[in-house]
Coordinates of C-alpha atoms and ligand atoms in Angstrom, one line a residue:
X1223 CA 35.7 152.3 98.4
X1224 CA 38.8 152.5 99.8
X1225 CA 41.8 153.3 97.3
X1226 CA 45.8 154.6 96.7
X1227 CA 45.3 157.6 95.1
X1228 CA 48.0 159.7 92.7
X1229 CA 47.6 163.2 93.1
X1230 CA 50.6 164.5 91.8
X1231 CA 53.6 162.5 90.1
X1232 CA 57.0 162.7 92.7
X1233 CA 54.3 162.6 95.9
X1234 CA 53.7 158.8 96.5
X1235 CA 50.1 157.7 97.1
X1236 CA 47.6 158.8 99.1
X1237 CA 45.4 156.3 101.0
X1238 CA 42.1 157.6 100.4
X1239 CA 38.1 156.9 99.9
X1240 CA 36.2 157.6 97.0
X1241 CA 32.5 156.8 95.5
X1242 CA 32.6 153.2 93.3
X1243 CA 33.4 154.1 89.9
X1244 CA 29.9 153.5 88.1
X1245 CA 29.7 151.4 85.2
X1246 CA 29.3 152.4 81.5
X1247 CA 27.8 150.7 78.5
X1248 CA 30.5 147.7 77.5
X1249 CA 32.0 148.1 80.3
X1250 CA 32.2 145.4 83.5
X1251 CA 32.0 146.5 87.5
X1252 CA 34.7 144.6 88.8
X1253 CA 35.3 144.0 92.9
X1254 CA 38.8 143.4 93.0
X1255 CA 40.9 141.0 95.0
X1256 CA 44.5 141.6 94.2
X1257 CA 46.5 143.8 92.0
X1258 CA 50.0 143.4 90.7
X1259 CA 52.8 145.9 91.5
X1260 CA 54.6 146.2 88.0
X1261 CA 57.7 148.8 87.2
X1262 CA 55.7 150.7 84.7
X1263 CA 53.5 152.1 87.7
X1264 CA 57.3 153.7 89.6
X1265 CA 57.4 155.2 86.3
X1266 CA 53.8 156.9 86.6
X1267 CA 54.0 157.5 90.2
X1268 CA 57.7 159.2 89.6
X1269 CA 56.4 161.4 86.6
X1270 CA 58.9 159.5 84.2
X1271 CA 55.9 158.6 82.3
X1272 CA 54.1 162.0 82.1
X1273 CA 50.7 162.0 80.2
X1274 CA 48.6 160.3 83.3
X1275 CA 45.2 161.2 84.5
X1276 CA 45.0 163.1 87.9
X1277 CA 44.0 162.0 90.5
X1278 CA 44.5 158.6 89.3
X1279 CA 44.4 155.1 91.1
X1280 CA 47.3 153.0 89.6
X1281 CA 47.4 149.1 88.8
X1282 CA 46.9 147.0 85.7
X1283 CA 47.5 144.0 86.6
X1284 CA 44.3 143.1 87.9
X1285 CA 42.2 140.2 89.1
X1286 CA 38.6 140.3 90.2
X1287 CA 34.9 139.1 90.2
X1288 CA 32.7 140.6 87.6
X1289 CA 29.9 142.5 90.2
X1290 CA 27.7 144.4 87.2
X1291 CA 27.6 144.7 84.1
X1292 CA 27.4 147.7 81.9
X1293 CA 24.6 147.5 78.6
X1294 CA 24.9 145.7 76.1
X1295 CA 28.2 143.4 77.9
X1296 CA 28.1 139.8 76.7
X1297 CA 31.5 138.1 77.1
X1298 CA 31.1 137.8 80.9
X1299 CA 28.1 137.1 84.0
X1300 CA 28.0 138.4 87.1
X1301 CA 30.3 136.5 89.6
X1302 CA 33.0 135.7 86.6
X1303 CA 36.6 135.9 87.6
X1304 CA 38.3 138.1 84.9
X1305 CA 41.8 139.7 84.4
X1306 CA 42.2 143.3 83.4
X1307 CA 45.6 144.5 81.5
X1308 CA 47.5 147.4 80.3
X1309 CA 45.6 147.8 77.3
X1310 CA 42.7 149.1 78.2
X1311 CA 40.8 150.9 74.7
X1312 CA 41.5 151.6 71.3
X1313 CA 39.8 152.7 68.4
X1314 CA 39.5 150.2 66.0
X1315 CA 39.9 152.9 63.6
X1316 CA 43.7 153.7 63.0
X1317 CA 46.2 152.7 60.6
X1318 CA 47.3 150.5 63.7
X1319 CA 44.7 149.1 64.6
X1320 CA 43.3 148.3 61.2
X1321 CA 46.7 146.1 60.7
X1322 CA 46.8 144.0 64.2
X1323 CA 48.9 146.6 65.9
X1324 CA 46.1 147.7 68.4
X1325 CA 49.5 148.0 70.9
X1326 CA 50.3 150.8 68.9
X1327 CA 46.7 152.8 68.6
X1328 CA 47.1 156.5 68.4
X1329 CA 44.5 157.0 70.6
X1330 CA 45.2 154.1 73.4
X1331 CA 44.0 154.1 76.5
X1332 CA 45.8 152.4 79.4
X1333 CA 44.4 151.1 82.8
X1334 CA 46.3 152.4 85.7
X1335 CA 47.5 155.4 83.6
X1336 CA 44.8 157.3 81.5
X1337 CA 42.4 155.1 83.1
X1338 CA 42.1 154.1 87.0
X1339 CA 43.3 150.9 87.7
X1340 CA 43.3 148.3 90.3
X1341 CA 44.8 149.9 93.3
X1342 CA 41.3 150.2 95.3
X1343 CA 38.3 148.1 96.1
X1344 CA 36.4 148.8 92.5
X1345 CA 37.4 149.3 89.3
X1346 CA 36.1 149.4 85.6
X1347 CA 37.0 147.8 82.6
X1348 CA 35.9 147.4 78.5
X1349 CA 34.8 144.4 78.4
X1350 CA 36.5 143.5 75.2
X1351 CA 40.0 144.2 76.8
X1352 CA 39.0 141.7 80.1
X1353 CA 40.6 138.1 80.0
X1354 CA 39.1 135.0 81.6
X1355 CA 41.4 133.8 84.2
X1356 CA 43.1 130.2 84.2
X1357 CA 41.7 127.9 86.8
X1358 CA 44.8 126.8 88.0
X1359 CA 45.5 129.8 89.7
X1360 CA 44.6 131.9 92.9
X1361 CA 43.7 135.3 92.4
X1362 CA 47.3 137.0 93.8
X1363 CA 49.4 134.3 91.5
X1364 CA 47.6 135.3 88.5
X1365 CA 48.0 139.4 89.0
X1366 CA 51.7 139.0 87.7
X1367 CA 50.4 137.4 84.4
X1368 CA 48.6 140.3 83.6
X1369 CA 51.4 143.1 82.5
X1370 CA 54.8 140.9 84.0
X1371 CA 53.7 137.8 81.8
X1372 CA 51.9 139.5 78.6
X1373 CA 54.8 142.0 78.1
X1374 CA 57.2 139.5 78.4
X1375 CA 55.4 136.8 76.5
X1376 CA 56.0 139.7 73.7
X1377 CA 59.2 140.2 74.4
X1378 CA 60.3 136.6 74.0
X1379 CA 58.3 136.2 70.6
X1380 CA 60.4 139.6 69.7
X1381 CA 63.2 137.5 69.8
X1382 CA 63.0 134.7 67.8
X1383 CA 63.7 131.3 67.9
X1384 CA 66.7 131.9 69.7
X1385 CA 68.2 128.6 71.4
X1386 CA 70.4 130.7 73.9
X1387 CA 68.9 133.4 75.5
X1388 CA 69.9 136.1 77.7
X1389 CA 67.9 138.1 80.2
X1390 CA 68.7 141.1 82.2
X1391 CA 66.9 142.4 85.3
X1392 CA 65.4 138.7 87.1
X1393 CA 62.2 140.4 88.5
X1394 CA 58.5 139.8 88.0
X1395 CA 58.7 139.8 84.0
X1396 CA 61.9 137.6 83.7
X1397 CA 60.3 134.5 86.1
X1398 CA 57.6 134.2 84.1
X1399 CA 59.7 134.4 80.8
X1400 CA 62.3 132.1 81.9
X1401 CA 59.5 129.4 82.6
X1402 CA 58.2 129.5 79.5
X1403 CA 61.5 129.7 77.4
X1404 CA 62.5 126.6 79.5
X1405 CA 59.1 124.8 78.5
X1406 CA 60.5 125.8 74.7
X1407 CA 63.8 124.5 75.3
X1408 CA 65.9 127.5 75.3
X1409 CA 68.9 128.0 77.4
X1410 CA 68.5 131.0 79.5
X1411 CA 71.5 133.3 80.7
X1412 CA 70.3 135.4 83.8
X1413 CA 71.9 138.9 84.4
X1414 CA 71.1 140.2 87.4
X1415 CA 73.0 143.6 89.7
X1416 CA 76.2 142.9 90.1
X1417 CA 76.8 141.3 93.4
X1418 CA 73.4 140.4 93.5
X1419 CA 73.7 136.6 95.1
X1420 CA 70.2 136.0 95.6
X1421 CA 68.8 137.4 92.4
X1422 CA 71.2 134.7 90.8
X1423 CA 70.1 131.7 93.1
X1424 CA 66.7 133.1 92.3
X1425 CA 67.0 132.5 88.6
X1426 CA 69.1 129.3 88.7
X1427 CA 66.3 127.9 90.6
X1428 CA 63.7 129.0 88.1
X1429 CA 66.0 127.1 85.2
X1430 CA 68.7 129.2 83.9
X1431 CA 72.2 127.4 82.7
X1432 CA 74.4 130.3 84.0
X1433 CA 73.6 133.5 86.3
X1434 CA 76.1 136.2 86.6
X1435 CA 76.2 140.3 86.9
X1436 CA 74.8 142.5 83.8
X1437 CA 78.3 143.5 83.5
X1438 CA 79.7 140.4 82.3
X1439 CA 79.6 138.5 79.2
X1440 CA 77.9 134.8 79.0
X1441 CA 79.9 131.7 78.6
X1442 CA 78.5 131.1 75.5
X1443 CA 77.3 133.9 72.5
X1444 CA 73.8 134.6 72.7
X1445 CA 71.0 134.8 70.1
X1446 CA 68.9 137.1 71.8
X1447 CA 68.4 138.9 75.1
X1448 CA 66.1 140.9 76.6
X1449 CA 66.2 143.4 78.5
X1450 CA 63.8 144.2 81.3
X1451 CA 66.1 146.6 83.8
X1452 CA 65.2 150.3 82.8
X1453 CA 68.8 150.7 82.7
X1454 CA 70.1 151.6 79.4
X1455 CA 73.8 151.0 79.5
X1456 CA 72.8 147.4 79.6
X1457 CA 71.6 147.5 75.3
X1458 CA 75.7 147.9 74.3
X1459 CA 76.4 145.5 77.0
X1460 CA 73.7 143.3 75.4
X1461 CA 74.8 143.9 72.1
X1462 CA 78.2 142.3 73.2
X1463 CA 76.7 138.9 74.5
X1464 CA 74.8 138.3 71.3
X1465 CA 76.2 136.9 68.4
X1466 CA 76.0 137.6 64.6
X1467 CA 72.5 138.5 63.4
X1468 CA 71.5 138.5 67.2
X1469 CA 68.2 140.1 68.7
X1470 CA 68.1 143.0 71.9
X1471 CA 64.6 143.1 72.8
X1472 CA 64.1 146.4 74.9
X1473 CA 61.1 145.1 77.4
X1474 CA 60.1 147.8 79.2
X1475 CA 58.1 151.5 78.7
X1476 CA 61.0 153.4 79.9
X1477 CA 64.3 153.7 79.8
X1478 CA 67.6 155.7 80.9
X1479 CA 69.2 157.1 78.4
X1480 CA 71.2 154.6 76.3
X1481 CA 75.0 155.8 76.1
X1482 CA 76.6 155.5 72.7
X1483 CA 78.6 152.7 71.9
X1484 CA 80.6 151.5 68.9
X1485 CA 78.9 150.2 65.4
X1486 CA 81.4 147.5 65.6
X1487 CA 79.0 145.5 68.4
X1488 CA 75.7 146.3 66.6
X1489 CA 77.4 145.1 62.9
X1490 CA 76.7 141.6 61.5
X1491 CA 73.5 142.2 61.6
X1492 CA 72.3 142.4 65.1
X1493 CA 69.5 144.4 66.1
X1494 CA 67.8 146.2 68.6
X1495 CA 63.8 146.6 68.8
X1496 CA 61.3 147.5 71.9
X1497 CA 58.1 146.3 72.4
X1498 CA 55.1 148.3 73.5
X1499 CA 51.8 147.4 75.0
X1500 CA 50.2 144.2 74.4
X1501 CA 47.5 143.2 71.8
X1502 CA 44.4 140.7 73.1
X1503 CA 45.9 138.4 70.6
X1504 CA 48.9 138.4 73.0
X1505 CA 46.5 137.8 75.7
X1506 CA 44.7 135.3 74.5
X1507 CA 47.5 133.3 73.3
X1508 CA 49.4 133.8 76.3
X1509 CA 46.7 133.2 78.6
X1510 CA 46.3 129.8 76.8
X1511 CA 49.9 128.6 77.3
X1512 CA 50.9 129.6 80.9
X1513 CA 48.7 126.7 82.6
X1514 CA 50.2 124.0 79.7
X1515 CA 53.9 125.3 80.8
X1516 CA 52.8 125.7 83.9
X1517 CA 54.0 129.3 84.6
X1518 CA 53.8 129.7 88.2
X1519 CA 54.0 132.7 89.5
X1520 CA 56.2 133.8 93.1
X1521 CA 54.3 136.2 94.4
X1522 CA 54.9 138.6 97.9
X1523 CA 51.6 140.3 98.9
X1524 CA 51.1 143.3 100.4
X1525 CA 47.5 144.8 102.2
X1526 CA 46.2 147.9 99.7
X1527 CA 47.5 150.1 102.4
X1528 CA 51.4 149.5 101.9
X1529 CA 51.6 150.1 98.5
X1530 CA 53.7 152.8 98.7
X1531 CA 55.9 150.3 101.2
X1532 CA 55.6 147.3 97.7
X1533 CA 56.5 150.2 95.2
X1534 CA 59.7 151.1 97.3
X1535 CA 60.6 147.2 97.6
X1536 CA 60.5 147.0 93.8
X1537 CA 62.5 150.5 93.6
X1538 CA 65.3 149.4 95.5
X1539 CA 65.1 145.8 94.1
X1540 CA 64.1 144.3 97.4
X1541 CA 62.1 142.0 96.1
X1542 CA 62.3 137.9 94.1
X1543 CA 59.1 137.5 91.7
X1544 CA 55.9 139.9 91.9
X1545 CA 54.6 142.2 94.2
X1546 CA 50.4 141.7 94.6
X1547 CA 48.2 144.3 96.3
X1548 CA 45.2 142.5 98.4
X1549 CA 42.3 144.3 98.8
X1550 CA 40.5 142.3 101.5
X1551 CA 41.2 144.1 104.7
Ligands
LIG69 ZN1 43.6 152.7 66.9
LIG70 ZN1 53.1 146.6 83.7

């Protein structure tokens, strides 16, 4: 099958062939059609995230068509259309697990990362961690729901109930979120690079009350915002849109360092949490709300072959919604 291959983090990918991967007990052969470009894969392809498999094919945002089935699957047929996320195993064993924190296992596994993902013609998947797909959408507009809308359909439950609510970094994550926060009746305050014209047009259209540059402060005093840039000095800059007993949800696996800042802005009971991973009870609930809203999702797509071409367009911020890697030549 024809794949993008990881052989060593800081290197790009290598277009490459490789035998099928062969299916295991549980597990589903799935022919993929498209697979999402998310920020979490610059961070595995850059070495920022630094306990991957080698060689490893990246993706986990990934939509296909169920084409064999390991023993003993029962959840899906042959010919089903099924998403495959971040979370890929866990043990079912752990203190985390035991409590509904499977996000958290100790012993995780994650497609695209200690497992191979989506970026190639074949993949395999658990088929306890596969999600039916929506009807409503085509196989590239769903991709994005799989890490962009789970992760920050958690990230929006991390904060709250808040009726004002600000997000920074309008990419893949934030156009889903913002759709959804709308459908709740929030007010959402977009941050976006300063300068950044397009990125604010690009949220207003999608329902935000005010757009402006991550280094100003909102009109109004937040309750919560969430941040989605990897860029850390945004959490005190955050801190300073929220009001008292406000919420900074940290969205994403990585980070820059965040640079210290006075308790004055984090007083009054604000806080500052980070979510990580997803659970299928995410999945599932998300899964069942994005048609209701509806999300849609803006998607650019890209052959397999110019992945490394869609990983730079998300690196330099080149790009409005979701990146989608199609397999058909
Ligand atoms: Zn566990
Ligand atoms: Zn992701």
């Amino acid at each position: 099958m024809r794949a993008m291959i990881l052989d060593r983090a800081g290197k790009g990918l290598r277009q490459g062939d490789c035998p099928a991967p062969r299916v295991s007990a549980g597990q589903l052969l799935i022919h993929v059609s498209a697979c999402a470009v998310c920020r979490t894969d610059l961070h595995v392809i850059d070495g920022e995230l630094s306990q991957s498999k080698l060689p490893l094919i990246p993706g986990h945002e990934i939509v296909g068509e169920v084409a064999a089935l390991g023993e003993g699957v029962t959840r899906f047929e042959v010919g089903d259309r099924v998403g495959v996320p971040w979370l890929g195993w866990t043990c079912g064993d752990c203190p985390y697990c035991r409590n509904g924190q499977e996000n958290l296992c100790d012993q995780a596994k994650f497609t695209g990362y200690t497992l191979d993902g989506g970026y190639a013609e074949y993949t395999v998947a658990d088929q306890r961690f596969c999600f039916p797909i929506p009807d409503l959408y085509s196989d590239a507009e769903a991709a994005p729901l799989l890490c962009a809308g789970l992760i920050g359909y958690r990230s929006l439950i991390k904060a709250g109930n808040s009726k004002r609510l600000g997000i920074y970094g309008f990419g893949a994550a934030a156009h889903i979120v913002a759709q959804i926060a709308k459908y709740q009746r929030r007010e959402i305050y977009a941050f976006v690079r300063p300068g950044d014209e397009a990125a604010k047009k690009f949220a207003m259209n999608l329902g935000a009350v005010w757009a402006g540059g991550s280094n100003e402060l909102p009109p109004a005093q937040l309750d919560a915002a969430i941040i989605f840039a990897p860029a850390g000095e945004l959490v005190p800059q955050a801190l300073k849109a929220v009001g008292k007993g406000g919420t900074v949800v940290c969205g994403g696996i990585h980070m820059s360092d965040i640079p210290s800042f006075p308790y004055a802005i984090l007083w009054e009971e604000r806080s500052i949490c980070s979510v990580a991973n997803l659970t299928r009870r995410d999945g599932e609930e998300f899964m069942a709300l994005a048609p209701k809203v509806p999300v849609r999702t803006q998607v650019e797509t890209f052959p397999l072959e110019e992945a490394n071409d869609a990983l730079n367009r998300l690196r330099i911020g080149k790009l409005q919604g979701a990146a989608v890697l199609i397999m058909k030549p």
